[in-house]
Tab-separated table of C-alpha atoms and ligand atoms in Angstrom:
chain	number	residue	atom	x	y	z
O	1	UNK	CA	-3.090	-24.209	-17.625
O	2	UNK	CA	0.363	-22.614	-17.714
O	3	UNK	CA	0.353	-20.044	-14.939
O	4	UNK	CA	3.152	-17.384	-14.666
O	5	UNK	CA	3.748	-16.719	-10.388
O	6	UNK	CA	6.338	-16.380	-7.991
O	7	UNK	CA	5.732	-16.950	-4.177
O	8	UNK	CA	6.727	-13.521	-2.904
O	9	UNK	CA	3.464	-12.896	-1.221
O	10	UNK	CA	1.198	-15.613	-0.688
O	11	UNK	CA	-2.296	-16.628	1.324
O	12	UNK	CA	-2.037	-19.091	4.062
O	13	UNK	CA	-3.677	-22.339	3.801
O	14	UNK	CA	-6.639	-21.693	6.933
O	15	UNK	CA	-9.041	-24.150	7.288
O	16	UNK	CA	-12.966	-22.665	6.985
O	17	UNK	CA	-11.648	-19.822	6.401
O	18	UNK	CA	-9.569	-19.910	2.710
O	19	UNK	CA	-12.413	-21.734	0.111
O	20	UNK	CA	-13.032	-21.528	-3.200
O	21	UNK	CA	-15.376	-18.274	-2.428
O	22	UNK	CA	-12.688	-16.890	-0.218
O	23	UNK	CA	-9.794	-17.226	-2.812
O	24	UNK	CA	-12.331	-15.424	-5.111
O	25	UNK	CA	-12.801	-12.310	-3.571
O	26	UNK	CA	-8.950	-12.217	-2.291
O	27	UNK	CA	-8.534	-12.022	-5.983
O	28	UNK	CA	-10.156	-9.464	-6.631
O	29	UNK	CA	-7.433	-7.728	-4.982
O	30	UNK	CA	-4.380	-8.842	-6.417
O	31	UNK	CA	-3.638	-10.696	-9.222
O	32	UNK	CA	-0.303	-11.864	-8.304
O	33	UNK	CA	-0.873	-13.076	-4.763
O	34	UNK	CA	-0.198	-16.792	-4.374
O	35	UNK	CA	-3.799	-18.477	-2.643
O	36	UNK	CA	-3.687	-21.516	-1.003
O	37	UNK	CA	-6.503	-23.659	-0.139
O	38	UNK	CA	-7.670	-25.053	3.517
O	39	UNK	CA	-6.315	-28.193	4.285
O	40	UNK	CA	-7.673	-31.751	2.369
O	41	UNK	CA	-6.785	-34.869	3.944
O	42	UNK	CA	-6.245	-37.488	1.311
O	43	UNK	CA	-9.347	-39.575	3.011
O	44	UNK	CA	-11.637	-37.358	2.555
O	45	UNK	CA	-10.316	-36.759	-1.131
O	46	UNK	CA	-9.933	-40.826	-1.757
O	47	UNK	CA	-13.142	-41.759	-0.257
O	48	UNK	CA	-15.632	-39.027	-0.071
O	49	UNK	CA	-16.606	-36.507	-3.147
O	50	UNK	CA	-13.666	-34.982	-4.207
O	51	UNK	CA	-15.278	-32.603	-6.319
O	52	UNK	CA	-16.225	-31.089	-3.111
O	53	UNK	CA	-12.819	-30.384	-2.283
O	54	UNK	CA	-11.596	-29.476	-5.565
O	55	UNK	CA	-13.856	-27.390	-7.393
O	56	UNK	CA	-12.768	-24.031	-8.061
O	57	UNK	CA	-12.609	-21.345	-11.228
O	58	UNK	CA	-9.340	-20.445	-12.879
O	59	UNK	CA	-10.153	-16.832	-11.632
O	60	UNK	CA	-8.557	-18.048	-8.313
O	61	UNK	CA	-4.991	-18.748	-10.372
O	62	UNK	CA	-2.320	-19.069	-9.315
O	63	UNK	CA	-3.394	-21.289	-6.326
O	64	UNK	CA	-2.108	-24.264	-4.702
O	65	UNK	CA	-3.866	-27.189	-3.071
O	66	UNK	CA	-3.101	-27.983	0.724
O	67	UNK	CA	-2.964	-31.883	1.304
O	68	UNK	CA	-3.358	-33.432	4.827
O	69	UNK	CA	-1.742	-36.914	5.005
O	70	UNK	CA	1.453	-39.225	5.454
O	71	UNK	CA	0.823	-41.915	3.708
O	72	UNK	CA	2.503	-41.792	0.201
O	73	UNK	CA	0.679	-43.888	-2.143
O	74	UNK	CA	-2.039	-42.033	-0.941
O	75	UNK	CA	-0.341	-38.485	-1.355
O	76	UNK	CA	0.547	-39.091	-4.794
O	77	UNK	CA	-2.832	-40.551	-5.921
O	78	UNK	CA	-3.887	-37.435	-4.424
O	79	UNK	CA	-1.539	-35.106	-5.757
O	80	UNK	CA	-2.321	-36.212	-9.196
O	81	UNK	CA	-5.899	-35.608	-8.623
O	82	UNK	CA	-4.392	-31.728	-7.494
O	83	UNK	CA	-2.415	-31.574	-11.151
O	84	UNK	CA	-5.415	-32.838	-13.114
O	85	UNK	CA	-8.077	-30.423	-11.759
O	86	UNK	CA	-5.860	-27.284	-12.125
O	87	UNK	CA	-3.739	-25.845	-9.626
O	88	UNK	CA	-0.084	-24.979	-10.182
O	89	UNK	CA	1.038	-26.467	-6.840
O	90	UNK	CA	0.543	-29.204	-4.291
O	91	UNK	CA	1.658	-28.498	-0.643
O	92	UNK	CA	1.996	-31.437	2.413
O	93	UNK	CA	1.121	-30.005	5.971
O	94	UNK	CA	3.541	-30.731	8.074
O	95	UNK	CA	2.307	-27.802	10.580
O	96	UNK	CA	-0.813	-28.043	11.922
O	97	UNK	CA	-0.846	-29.666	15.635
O	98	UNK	CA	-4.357	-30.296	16.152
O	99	UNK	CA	-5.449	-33.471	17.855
O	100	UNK	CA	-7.841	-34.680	14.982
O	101	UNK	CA	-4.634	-34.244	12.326
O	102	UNK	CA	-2.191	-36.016	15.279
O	103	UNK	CA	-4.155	-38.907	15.154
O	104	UNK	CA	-4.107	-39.327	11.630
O	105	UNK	CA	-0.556	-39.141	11.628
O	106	UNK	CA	0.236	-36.031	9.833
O	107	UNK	CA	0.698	-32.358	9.763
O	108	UNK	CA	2.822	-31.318	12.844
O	109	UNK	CA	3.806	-34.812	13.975
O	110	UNK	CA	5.341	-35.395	10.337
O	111	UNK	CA	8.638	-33.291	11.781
O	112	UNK	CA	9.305	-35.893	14.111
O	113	UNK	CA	9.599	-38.570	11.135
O	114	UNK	CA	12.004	-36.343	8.507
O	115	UNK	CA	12.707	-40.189	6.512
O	116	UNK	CA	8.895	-40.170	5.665
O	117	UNK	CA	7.968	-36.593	5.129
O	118	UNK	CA	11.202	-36.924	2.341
O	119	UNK	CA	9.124	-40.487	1.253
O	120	UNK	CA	6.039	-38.341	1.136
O	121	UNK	CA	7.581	-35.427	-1.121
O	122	UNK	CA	9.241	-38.255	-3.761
O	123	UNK	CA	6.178	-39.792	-4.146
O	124	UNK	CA	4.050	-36.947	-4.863
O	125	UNK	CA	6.665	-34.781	-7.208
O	126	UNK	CA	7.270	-38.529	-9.105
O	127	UNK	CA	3.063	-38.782	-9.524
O	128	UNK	CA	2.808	-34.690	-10.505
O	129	UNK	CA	5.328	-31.828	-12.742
O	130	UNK	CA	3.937	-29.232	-10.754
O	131	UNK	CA	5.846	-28.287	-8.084
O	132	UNK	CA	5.414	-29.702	-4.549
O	133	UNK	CA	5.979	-28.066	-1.084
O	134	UNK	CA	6.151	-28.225	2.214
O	135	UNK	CA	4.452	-26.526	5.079
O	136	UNK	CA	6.229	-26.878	8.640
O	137	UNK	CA	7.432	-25.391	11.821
O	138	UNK	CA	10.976	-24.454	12.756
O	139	UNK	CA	10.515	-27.546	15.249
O	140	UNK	CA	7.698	-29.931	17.740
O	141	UNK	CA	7.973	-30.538	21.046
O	142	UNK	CA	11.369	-30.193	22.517
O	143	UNK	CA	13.080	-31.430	19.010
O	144	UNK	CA	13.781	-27.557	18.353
O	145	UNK	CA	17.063	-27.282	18.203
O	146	UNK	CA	19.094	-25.416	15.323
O	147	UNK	CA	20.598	-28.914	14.170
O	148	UNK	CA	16.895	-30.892	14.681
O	149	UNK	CA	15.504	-27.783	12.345
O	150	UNK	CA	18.244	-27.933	9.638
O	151	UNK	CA	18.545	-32.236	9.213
O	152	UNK	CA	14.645	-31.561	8.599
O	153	UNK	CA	14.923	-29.413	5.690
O	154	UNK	CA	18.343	-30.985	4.504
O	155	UNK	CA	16.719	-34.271	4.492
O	156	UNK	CA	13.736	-33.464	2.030
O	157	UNK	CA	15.773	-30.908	0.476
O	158	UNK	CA	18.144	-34.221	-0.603
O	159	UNK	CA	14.715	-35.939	-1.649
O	160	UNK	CA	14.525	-32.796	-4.454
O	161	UNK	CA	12.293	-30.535	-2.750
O	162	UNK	CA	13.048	-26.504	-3.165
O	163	UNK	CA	10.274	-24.793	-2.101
O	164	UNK	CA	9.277	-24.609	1.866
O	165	UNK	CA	7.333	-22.368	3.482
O	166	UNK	CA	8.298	-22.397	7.047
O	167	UNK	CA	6.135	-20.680	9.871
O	168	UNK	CA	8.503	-19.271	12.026
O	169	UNK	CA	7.506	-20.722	16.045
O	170	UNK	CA	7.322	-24.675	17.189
O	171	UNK	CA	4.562	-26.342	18.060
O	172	UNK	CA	3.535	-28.120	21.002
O	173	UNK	CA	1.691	-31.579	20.104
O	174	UNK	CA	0.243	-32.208	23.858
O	175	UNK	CA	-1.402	-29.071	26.008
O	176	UNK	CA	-1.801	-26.816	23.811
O	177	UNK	CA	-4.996	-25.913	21.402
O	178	UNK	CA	-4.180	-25.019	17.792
O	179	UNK	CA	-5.677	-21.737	18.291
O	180	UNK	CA	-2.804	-21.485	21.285
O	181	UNK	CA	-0.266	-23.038	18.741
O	182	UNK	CA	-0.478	-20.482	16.840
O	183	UNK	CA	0.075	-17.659	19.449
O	184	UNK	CA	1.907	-18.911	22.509
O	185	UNK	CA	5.351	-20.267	21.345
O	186	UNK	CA	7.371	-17.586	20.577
O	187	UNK	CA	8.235	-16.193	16.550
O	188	UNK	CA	12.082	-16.863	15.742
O	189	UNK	CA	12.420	-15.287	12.263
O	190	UNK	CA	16.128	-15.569	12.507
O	191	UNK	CA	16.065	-19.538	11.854
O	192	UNK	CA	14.198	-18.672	8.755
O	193	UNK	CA	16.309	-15.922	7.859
O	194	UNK	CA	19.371	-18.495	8.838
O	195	UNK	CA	17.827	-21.418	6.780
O	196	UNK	CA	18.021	-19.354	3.509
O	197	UNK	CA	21.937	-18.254	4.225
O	198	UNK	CA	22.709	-21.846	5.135
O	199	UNK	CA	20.769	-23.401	1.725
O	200	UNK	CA	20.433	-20.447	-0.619
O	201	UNK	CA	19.581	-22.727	-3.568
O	202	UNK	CA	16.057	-22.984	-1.781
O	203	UNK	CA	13.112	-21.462	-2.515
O	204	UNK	CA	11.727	-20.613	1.407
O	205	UNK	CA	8.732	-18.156	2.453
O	206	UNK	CA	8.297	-16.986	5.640
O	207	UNK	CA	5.158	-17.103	7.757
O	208	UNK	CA	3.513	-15.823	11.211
O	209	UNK	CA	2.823	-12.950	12.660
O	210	UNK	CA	3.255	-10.701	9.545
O	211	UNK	CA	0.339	-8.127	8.706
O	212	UNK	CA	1.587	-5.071	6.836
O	213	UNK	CA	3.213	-4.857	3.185
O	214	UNK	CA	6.060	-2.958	4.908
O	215	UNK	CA	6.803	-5.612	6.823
O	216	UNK	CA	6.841	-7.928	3.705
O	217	UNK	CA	9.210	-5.742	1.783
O	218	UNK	CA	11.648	-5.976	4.457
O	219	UNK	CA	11.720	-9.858	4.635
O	220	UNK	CA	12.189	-9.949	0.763
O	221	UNK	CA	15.201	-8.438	1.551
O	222	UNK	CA	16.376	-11.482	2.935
O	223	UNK	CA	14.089	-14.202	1.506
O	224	UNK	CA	12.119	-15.653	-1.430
O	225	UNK	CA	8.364	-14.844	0.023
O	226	UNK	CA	5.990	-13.912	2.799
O	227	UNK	CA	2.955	-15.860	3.128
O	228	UNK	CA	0.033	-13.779	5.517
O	229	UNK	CA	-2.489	-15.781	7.318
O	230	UNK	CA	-5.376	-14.404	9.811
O	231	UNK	CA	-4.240	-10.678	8.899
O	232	UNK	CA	-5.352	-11.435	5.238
O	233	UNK	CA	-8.776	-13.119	6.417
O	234	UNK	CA	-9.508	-10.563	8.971
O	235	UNK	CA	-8.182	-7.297	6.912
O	236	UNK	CA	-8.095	-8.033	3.877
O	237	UNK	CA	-8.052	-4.456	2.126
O	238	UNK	CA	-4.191	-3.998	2.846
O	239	UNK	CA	-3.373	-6.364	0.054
O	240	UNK	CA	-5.065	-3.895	-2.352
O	241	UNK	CA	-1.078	-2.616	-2.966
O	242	UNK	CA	0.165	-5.815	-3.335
O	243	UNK	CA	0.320	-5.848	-6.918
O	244	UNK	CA	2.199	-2.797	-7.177
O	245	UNK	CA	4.559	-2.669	-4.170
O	246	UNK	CA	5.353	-6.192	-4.026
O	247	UNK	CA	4.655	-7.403	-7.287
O	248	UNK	CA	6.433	-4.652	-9.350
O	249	UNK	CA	3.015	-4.357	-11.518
O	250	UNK	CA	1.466	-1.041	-11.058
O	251	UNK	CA	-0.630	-1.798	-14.310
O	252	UNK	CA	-2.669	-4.560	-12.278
O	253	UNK	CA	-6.909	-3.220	-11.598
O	254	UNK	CA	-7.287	-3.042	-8.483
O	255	UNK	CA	-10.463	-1.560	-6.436
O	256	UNK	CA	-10.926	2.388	-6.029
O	257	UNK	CA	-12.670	0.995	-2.785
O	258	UNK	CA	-13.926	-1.436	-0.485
O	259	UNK	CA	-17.968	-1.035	-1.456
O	260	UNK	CA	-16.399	-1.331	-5.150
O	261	UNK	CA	-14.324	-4.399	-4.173
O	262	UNK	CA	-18.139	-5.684	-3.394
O	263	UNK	CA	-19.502	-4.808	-6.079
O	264	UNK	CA	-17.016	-6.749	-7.992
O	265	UNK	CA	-17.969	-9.824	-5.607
O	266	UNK	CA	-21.535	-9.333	-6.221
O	267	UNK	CA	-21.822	-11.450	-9.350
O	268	UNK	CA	-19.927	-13.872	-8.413
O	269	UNK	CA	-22.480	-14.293	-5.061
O	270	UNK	CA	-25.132	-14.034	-7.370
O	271	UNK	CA	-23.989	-16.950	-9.628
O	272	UNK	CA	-22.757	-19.306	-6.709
O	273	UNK	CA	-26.326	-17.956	-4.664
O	274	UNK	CA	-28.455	-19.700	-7.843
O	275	UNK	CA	-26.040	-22.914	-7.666
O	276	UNK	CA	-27.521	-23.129	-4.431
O	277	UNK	CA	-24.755	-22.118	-2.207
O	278	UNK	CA	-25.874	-20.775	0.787
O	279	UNK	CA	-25.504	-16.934	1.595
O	280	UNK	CA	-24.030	-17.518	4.694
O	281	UNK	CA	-20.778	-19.319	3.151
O	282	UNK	CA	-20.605	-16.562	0.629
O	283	UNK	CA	-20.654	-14.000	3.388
O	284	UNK	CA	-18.614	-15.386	6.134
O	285	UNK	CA	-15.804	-14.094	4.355
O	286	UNK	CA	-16.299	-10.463	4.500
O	287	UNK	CA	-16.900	-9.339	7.709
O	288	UNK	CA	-13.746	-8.060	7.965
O	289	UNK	CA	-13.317	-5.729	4.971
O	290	UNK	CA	-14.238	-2.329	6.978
O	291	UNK	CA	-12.276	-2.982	10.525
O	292	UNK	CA	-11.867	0.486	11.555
O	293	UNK	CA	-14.313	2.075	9.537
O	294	UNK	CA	-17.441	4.137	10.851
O	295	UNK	CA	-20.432	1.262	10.720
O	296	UNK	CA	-18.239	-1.495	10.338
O	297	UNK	CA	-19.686	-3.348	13.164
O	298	UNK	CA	-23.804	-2.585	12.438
O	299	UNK	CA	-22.113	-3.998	8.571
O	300	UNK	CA	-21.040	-7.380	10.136
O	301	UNK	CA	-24.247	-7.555	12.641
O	302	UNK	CA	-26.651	-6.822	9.590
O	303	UNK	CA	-24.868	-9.446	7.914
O	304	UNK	CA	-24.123	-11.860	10.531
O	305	UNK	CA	-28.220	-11.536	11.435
O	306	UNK	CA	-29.609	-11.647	8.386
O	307	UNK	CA	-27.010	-14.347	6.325
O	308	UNK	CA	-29.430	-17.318	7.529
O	309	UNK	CA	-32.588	-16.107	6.653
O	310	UNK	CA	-31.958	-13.929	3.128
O	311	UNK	CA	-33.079	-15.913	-0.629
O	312	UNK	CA	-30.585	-13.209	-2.053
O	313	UNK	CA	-27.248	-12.649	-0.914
O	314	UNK	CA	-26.083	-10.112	-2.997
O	315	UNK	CA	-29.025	-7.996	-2.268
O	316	UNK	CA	-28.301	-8.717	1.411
O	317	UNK	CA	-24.614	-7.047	0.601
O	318	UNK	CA	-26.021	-4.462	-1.107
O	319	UNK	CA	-27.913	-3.383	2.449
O	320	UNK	CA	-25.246	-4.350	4.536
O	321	UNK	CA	-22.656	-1.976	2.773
O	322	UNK	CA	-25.219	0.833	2.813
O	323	UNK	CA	-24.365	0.591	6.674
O	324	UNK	CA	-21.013	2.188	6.511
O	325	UNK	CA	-20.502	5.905	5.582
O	326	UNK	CA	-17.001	5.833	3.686
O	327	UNK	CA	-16.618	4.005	0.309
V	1	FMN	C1	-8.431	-20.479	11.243
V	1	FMN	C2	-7.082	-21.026	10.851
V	1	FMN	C3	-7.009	-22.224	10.176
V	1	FMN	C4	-5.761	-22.748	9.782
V	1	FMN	N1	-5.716	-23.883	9.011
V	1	FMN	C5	-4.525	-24.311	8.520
V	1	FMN	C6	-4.450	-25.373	7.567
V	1	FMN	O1	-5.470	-25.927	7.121
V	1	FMN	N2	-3.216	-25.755	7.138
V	1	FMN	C7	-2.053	-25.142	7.571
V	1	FMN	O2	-0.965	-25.504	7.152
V	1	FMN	N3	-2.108	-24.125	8.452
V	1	FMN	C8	-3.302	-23.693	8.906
V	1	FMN	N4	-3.351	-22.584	9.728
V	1	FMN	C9	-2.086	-21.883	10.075
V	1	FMN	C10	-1.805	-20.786	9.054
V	1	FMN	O3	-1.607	-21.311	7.761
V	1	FMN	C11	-0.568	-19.970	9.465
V	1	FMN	O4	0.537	-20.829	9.468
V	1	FMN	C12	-0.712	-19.338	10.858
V	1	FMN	O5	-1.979	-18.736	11.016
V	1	FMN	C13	0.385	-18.289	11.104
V	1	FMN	O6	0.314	-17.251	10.159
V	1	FMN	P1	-0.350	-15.807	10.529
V	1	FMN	O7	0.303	-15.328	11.791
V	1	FMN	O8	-0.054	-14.947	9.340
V	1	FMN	O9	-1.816	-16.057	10.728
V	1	FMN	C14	-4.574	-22.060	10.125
V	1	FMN	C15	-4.662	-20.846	10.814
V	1	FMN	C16	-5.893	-20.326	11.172
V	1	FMN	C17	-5.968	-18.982	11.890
């Protein structure tokens, strides 16, 4: 399907946390928004049910698939698989430090290897024509030098890729937890902002840290997109302007208010609820919609309580939103 989108605000790829059912709702709020998917390893798409990992509705468009791996036969079976069930982009992690993905060999660990993350990109974007890009840090370990950082990006930059999405603080492969990874080593946006002067011909978005539309404007100054991560999953409701202030389209729907934003989920609950999905997967997503609001926390206990033990979901909503006072 031939999908009009730009990247200049886009979803992170977060493991349990951005699903099909996720990507859903989040697009219920914006049109334009670019959603990426959790992370697949290409075992668990080669040898287990792929369907599992694929499935999705072209509701969720545009949307990219996340692929976990470094081997590149594998990556390119895989990224065909990507192209043939839909999505309009294929991304290779080459940022997530956790143990489990270091001893497969991939995400984080790929910056140390820059000759077979550029082997990994040709191989895909020969198997695919949709465009394929690359997730990383500004640098691992103590390789994070300015020079370490650019060879990385000039090297599969030289193997044809143009679009990288670069979250702005290193990682540390030994002692630290991903959760830590994600919070202790300091945000440098100035080697993303001095990427993008140094290779303008690149396509790069910006991640970490960011959580307001404000801030996203002012970064578009500078570069081609913003991609949000845990402030999208845990408060959502600020993209409900994306359309408008960072899309230029203030003729997209969106939601007069949260409880309608619900409502709009609710069929979609009920269809995936008599699928057989279980109602708490379709509600683990929206706990966060009313942070702030008056009742938002007897909301997420009446949910959180009552998700394993409901035969309807939506009706289960229903009650839980009756918990909060404002719309
Ligand atoms: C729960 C969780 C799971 C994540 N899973 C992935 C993943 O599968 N692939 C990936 O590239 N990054 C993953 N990340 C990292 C995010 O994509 C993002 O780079 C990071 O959270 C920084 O952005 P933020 O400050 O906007 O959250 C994950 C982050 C979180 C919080």
């Amino acid at each position: 399907m031939n999908i009009d989108f730009n990247r200049r605000l886009s979803i992170a790829p977060m493991l349990d946390c951005t699903d099909r059912h996720e990507r859903y709702f989040l697009r219920l709020l914006s049109k334009h928004i670019l959603l990426y998917s959790e992370m697949v390893t290409t075992n668990a798409l080669l040898h287990t049910d792929p369907d599992q990992f694929l499935r999705h509705q072209e509701f969720e468009y545009p949307a990219v698939l996340q692929l976990g791996g470094s081997n590149p036969a594998d990556l390119a079976k895989c990224s065909k698989m990507v192209e043939e069930s839909g999505f309009q982009e294929v991304n290779l992690n080459c940022g997530c430090p956790s143990d489990r993905v270091q001893n497969g060999n991939f995400g984080a660990c790929l910056m140390k290897d820059k000759n077979l993350v550029a082997d990994c990109f040709k191989a895909m974007q020969d198997a695919v024509s949709i465009p394929v890009s690359i997730k990383c840090r500004i640098g691992v370990d103590e390789l994070d030098s300015w020079e370490f950082f650019r060879d990385f990006i000039g090297t599969i930059a030289d193997a044809g890729c143009r679009v990288f999405i670069v979250h702005a603080r290193k990682a540390w492969l030994k002692g630290l937890s991903p959760k830590e990874n994600r919070e202790v080593p300091p945000l440098n946006y100035d080697t993303v902002h001095r990427l993008k002067a140094e290779m303008p011909q690149l396509n790069i978005s910006i991640n970490g840290g960011i959580k307001t539309l404000d801030q996203t404007l002012e970064l578009l100054q500078d570069l081609d997109g913003v991609m949000v991560g845990r402030e999208a999953y845990e408060n959502p409701w600020f993209l409900r302007d994306a359309d408008e202030r960072i899309f230029n389209d203030a003729s997209a729907a969106k939601p007069e208010s949260r409880k309608a934003l619900l409502e709009a989920y609710l069929p979609y609950v009920e269809m995936e609820a008599a699928r057989g999905t279980p109602a708490t997967i379709l509600v683990r997503h929206l706990y966060g919609l009313f942070n702030g609001k008056p009742g938002a926390r007897k909301y997420r206990q009446y949910l959180g309580e009552n998700a394993p033990k409901t035969k309807s979901p939506a009706e289960l909503i229903r009650r839980a939103m009756d918990l909060v006072t404002e719309p």
